Short mmCIF file of C-alpha atoms in Angstrom, two decimals:
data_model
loop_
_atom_site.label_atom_id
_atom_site.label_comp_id
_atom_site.label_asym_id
_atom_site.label_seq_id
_atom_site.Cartn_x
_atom_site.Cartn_y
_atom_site.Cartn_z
CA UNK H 1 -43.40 -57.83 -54.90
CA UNK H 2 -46.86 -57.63 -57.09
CA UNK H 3 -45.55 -60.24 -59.55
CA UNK H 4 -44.39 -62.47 -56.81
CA UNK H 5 -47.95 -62.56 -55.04
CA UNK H 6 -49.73 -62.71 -58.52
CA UNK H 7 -47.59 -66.27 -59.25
CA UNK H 8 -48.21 -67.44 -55.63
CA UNK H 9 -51.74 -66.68 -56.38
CA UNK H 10 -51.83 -68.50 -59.59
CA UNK H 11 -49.65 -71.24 -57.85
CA UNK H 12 -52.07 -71.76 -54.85
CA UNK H 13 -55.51 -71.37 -57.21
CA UNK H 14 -53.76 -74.23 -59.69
CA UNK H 15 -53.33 -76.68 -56.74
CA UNK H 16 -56.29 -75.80 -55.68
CA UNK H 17 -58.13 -76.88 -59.21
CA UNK H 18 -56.35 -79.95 -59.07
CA UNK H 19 -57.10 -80.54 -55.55
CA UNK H 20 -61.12 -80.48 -56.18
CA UNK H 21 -60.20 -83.04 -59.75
CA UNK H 22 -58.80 -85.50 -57.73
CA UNK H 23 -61.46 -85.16 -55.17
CA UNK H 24 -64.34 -85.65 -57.65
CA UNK H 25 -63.00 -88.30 -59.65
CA UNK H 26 -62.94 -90.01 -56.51
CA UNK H 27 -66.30 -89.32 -55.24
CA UNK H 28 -67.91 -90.12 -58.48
CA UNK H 29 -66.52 -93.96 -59.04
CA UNK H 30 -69.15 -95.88 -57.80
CA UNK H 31 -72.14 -93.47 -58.91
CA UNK H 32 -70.91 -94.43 -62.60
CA UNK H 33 -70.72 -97.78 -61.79
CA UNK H 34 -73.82 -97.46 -60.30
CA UNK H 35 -75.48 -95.31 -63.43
CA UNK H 36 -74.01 -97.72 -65.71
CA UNK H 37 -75.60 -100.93 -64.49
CA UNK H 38 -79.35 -102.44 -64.03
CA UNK H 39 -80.10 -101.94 -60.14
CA UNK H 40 -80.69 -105.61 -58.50
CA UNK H 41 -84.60 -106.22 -58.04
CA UNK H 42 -85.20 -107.36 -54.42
CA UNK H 43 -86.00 -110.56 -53.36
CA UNK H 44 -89.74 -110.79 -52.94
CA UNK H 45 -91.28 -108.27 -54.76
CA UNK H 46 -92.99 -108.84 -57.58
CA UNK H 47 -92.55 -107.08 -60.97
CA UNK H 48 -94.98 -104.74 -61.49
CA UNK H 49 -93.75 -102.74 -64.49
CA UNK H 50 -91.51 -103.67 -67.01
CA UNK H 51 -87.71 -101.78 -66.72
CA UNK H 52 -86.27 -100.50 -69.56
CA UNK H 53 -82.51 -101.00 -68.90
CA UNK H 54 -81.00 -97.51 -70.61
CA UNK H 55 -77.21 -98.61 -72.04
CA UNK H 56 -74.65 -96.50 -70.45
CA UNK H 57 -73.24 -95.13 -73.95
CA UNK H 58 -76.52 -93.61 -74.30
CA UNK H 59 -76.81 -91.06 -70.75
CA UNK H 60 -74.33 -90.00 -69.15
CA UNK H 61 -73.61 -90.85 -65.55
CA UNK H 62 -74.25 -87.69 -62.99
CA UNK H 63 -70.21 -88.08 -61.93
CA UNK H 64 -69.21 -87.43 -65.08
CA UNK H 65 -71.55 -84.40 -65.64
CA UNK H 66 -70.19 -83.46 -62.34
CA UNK H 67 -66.78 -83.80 -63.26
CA UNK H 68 -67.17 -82.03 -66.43
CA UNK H 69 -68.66 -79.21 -65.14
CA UNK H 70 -65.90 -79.02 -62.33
CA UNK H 71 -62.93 -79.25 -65.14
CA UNK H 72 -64.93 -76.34 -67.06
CA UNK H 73 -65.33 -74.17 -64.02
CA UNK H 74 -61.64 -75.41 -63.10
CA UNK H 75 -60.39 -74.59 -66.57
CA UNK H 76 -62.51 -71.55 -67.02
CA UNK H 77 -61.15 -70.10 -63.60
CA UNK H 78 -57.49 -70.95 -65.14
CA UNK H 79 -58.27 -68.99 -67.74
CA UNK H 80 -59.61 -66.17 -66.14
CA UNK H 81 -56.19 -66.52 -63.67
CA UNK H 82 -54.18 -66.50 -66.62
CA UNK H 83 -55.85 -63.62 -68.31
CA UNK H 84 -55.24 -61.93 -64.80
CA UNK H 85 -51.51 -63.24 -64.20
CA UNK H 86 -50.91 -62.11 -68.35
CA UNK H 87 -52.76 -58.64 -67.46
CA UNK H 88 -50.92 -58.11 -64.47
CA UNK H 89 -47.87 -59.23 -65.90
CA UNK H 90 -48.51 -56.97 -68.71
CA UNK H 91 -49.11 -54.42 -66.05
CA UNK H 92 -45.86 -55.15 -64.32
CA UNK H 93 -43.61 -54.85 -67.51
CA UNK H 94 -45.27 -51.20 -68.27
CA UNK H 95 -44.54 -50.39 -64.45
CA UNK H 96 -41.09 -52.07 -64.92
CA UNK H 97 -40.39 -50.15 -68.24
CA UNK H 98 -42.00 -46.61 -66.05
CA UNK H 99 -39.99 -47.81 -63.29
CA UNK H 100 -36.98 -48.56 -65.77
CA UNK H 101 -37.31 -44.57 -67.73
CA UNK H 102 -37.71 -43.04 -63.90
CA UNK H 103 -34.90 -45.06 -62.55
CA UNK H 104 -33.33 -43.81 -65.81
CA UNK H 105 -34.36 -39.82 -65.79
CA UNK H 106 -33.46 -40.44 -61.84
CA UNK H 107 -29.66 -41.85 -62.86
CA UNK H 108 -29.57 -39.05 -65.47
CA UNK H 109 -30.89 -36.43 -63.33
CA UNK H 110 -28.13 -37.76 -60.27
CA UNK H 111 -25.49 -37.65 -62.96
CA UNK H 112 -26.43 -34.58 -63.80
CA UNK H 113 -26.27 -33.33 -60.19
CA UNK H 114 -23.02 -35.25 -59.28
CA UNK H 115 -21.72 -33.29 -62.35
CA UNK H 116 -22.69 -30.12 -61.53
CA UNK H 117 -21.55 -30.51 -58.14
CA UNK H 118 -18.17 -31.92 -59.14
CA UNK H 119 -18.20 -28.71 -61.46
CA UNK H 120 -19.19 -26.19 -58.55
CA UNK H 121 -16.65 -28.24 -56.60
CA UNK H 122 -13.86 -27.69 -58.77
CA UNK H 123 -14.52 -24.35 -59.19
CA UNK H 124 -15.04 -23.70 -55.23
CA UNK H 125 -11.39 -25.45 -55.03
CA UNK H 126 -10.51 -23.55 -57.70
CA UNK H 127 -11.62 -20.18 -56.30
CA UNK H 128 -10.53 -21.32 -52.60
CA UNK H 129 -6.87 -22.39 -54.29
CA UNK H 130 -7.04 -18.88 -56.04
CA UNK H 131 -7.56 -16.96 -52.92
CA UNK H 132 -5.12 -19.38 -50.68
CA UNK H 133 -2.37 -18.82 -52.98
CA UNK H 134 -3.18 -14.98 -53.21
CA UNK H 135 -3.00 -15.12 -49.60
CA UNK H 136 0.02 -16.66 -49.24
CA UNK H 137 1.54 -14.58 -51.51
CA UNK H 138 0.51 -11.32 -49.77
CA UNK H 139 1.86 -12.52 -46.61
CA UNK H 140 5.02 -13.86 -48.34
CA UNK H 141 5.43 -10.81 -49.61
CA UNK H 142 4.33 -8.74 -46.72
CA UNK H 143 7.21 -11.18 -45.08
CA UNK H 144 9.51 -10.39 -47.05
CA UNK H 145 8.63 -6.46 -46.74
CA UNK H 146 9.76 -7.06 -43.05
CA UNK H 147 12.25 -9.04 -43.54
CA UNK H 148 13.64 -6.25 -45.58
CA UNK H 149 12.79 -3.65 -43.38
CA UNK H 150 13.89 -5.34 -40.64
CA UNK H 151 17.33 -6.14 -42.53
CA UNK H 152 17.67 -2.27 -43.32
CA UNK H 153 16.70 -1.68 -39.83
CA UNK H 154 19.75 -3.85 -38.74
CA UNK H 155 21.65 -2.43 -41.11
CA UNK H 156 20.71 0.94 -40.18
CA UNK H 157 21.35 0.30 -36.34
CA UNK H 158 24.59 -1.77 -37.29
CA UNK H 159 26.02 1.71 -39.22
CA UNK H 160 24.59 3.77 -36.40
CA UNK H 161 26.23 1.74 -33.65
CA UNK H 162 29.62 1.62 -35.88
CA UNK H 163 29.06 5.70 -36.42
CA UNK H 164 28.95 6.21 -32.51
CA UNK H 165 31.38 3.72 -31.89
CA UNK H 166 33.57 5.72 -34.45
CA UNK H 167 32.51 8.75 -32.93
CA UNK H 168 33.18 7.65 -29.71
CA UNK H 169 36.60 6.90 -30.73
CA UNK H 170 37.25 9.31 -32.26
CA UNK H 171 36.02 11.78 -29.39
CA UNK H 172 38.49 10.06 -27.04
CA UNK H 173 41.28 10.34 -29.74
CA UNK H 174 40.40 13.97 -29.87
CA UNK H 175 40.49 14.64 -26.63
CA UNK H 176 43.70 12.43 -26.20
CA UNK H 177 44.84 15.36 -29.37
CA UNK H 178 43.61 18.04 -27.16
CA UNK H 179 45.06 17.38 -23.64
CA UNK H 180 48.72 16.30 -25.51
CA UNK H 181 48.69 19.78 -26.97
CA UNK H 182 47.60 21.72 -24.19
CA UNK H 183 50.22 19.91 -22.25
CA UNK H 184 52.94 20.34 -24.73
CA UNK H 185 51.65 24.12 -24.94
CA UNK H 186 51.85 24.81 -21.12
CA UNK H 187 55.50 23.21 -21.11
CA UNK H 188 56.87 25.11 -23.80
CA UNK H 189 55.30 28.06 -21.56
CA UNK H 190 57.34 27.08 -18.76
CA UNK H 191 60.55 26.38 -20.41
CA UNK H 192 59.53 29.67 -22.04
CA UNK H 193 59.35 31.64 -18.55
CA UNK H 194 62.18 29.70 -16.87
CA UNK H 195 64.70 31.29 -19.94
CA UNK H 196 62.88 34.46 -18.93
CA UNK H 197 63.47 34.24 -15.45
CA UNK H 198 66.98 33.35 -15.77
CA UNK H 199 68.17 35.82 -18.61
CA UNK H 200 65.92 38.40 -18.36
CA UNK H 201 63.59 38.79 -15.37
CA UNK H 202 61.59 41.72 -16.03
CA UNK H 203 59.59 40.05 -18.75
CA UNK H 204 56.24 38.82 -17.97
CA UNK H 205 54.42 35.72 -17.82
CA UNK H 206 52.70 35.51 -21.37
CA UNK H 207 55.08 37.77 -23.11
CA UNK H 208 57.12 36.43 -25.64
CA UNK H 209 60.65 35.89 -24.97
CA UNK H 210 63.74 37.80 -25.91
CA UNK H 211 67.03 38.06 -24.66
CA UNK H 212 68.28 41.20 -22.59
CA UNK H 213 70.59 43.42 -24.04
CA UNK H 214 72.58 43.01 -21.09
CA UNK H 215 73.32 39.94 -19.24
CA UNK H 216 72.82 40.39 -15.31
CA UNK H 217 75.75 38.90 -13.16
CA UNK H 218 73.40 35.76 -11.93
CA UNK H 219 72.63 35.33 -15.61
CA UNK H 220 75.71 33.87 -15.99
CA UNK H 221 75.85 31.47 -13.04
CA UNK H 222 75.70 27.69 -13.74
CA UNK H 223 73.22 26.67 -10.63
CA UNK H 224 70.84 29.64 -11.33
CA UNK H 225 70.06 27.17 -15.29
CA UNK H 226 68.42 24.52 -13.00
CA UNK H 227 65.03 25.13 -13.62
CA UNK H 228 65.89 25.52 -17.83
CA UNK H 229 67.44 21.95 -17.82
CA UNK H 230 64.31 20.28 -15.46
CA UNK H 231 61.41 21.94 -18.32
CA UNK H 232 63.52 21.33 -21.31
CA UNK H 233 63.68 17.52 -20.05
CA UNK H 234 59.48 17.66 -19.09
CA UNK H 235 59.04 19.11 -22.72
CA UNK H 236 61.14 16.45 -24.61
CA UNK H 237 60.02 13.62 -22.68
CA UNK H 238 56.12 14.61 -23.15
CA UNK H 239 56.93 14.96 -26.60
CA UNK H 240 58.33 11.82 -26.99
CA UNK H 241 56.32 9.81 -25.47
CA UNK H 242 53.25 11.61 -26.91
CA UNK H 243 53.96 12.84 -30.19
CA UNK H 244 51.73 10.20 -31.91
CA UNK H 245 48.67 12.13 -31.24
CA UNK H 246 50.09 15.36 -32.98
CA UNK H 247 49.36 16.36 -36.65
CA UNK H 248 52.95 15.40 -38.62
CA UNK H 249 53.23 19.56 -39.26
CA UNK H 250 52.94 19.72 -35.25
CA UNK H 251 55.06 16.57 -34.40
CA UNK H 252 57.97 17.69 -37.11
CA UNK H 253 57.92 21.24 -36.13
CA UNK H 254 58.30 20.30 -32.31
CA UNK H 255 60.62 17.46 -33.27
CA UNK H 256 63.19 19.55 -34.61
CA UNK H 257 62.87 22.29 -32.16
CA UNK H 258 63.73 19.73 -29.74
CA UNK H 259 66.52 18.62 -31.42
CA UNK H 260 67.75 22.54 -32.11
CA UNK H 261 67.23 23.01 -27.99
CA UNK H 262 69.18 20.55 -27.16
CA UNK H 263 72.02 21.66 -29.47
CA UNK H 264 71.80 25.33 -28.68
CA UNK H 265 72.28 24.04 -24.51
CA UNK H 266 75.02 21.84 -24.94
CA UNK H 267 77.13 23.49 -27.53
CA UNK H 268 76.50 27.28 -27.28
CA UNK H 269 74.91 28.15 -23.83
CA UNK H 270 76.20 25.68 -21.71
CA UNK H 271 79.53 26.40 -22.29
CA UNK H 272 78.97 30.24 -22.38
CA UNK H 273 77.97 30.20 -18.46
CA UNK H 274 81.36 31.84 -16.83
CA UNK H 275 81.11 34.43 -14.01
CA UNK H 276 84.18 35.75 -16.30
CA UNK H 277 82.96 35.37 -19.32
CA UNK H 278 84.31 37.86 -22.20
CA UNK H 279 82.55 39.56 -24.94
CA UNK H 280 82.99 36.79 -27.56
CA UNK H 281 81.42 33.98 -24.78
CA UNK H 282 78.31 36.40 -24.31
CA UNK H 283 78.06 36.86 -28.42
CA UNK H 284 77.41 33.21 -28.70
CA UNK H 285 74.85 32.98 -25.86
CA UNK H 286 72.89 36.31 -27.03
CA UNK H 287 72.90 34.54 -30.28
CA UNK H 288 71.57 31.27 -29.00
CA UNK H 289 68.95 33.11 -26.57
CA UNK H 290 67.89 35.02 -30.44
CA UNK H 291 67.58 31.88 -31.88
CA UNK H 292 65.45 30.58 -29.41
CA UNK H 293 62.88 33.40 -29.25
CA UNK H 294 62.41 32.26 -33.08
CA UNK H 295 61.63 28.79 -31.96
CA UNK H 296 59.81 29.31 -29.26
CA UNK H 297 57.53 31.56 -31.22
CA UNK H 298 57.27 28.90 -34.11
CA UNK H 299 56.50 26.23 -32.22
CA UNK H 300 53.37 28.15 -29.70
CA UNK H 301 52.01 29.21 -33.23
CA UNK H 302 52.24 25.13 -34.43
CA UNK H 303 50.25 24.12 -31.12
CA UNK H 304 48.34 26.80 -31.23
CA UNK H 305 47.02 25.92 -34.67
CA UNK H 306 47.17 22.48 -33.81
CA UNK H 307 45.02 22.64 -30.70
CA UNK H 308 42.33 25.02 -33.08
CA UNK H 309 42.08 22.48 -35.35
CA UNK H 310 41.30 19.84 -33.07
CA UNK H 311 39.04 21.52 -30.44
CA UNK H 312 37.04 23.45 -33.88
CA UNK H 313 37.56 21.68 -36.70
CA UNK H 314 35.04 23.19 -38.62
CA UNK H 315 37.43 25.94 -38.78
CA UNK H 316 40.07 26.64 -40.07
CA UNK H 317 43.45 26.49 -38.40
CA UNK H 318 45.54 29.81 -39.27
CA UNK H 319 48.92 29.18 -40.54
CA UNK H 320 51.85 30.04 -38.59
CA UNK H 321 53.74 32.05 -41.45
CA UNK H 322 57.18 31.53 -39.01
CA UNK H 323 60.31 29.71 -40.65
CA UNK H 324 62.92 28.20 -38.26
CA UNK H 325 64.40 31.47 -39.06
CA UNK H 326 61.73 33.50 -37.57
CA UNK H 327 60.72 35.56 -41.50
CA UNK H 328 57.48 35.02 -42.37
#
């Protein structure tokens, strides 16, 4: 902005100088004609002293002195405006070369800056990325702590549920186990009692059977077996539609006592009930009534153990020691 005033300065103070030249030349035309030339004598007067015309080569006319003096002053002031335009000119190119190093140190010095803060940047990203991914993984792994504990949790409740679910069943089956063997137990009791009641009558509920060693009269009578044939049926039947819940011991040991029962009644006491029966008849039903004291003693001892080992199976069942022979 300096320089540009300084040259419109110069611009307007050269126009200016020419300006003022054009003005005197003008103004001094007819004074150098004038200087230059004898002045007419007027009409009339007489000549009192003689006039030494002066040539014009020889002085110089005041226009021209005029003139001179302007282009001097004109010229002079030039130079002066020059000197001043060159000075301040000069003066401009050392501001522009100050102006040029500070814009310089100031682009150096911003570089500098911009570099530092692209360095502080990167290492603010860097140390924010650092602690971002540190967080992340702490919560990925504090995820996958959950996960996993929540997994085992499942897992845990899964095997619990299962375990009660087992034990559950396995509660019901028991007590399915239990009540099939008490039953079984209380109906080998009663077949037990009704041979008691019919063969020999003095005996006891809860005593163990045996046969009398003589037969009474109504021991003997057909109609008075009733009650045997109804609770060997009831026993057999509950047995076979409920041996799957007996230990295989238990279910073969009542199995074949079944099968020996129903052998002993149809081929040995069955036919042995006469009113008239004779020694040989009442051999073979004291034998069968023998046989099935044996059995009946085997098999209580079987359920017995059975129903133990069910009910308190953390001990342990005691073994019958009793063949189908009745030795131990």
């Amino acid at each position: 902005m300096e320089i540009a005033a300084v040259i419109l300065i110069l611009l307007l103070v050269i126009a200016g100088g020419l300006g003022a030249l054009i003005l005197l030349g003008g103004d001094a035309g007819p004074g150098a004609l004038w200087a230059g030339r004898r002045m007419p004598r007027p009409a009339g007067r007489p000549r009192s002293r003689q006039v030494i015309d002066v040539p014009p080569e020889d002085a110089k006319p005041v226009g021209s002195r005029l003139e001179s003096a302007g282009r001097e002053e004109t010229i002079s002031r030039l130079d002066q405006l020059t000197a001043e335009v060159r000075a301040t000119l000069a003066s401009g190119d050392d501001r522009l070369i100050l102006l040029n190093q500070q814009l310089e140190a100031l682009q150096l010095g911003l570089q500098g800056r911009l570099e530092h803060i692209g360095r502080d940047a990167n290492e603010r990203w860097g140390e924010l990325a650092a602690r971002q991914e540190a967080t992340s993984e702490r919560l990925r792994a504090d995820l996958m702590a959950r996960l996993t504990d929540a997994e085992r949790a499942r897992s845990d409740l899964t095997r619990q549920l299962g375990e009660r679910e087992r034990q559950a069943a396995a509660s019901q089956l028991t007590g399915e186990r239990v009540a099939v063997t008490a039953e079984l137990y209380a109906l080998l009791a009663r077949l037990e009692g009704a041979f008691a009641a019919v063969t020999n009558p003095i005996l006891l509920p809860g005593e163990p059977y045996a046969p009398p060693a003589e037969f009474l009269p109504e021991s003997l009578v057909w109609e008075n077996w009733k009650e045997v044939g109804e609770r060997t049926f009831a026993f057999a039947d509950l047995y076979s539609a409920r041996r799957l819940y007996l230990n295989e011991a238990t279910r073969d040991e009542v199995g074949a006592f079944v099968v020996e029962l129903r052998g002993l009644l149809t081929a040995s006491i069955y036919p042995s009930l006469r009113p008239n029966a004779g020694p040989a008849q009442r051999e073979t039903l004291r034998q069968a009534l023998e046989t099935l004291a044996l059995r009946f003693a085997a098999v209580r001892l079987a359920l017995e153990g059975d129903f133990r080992a069910i009910a308190e199976p953390n001990e342990r069942p005691p073994a019958t020691g009793i063949g189908n022979d009745g030795t131990a």
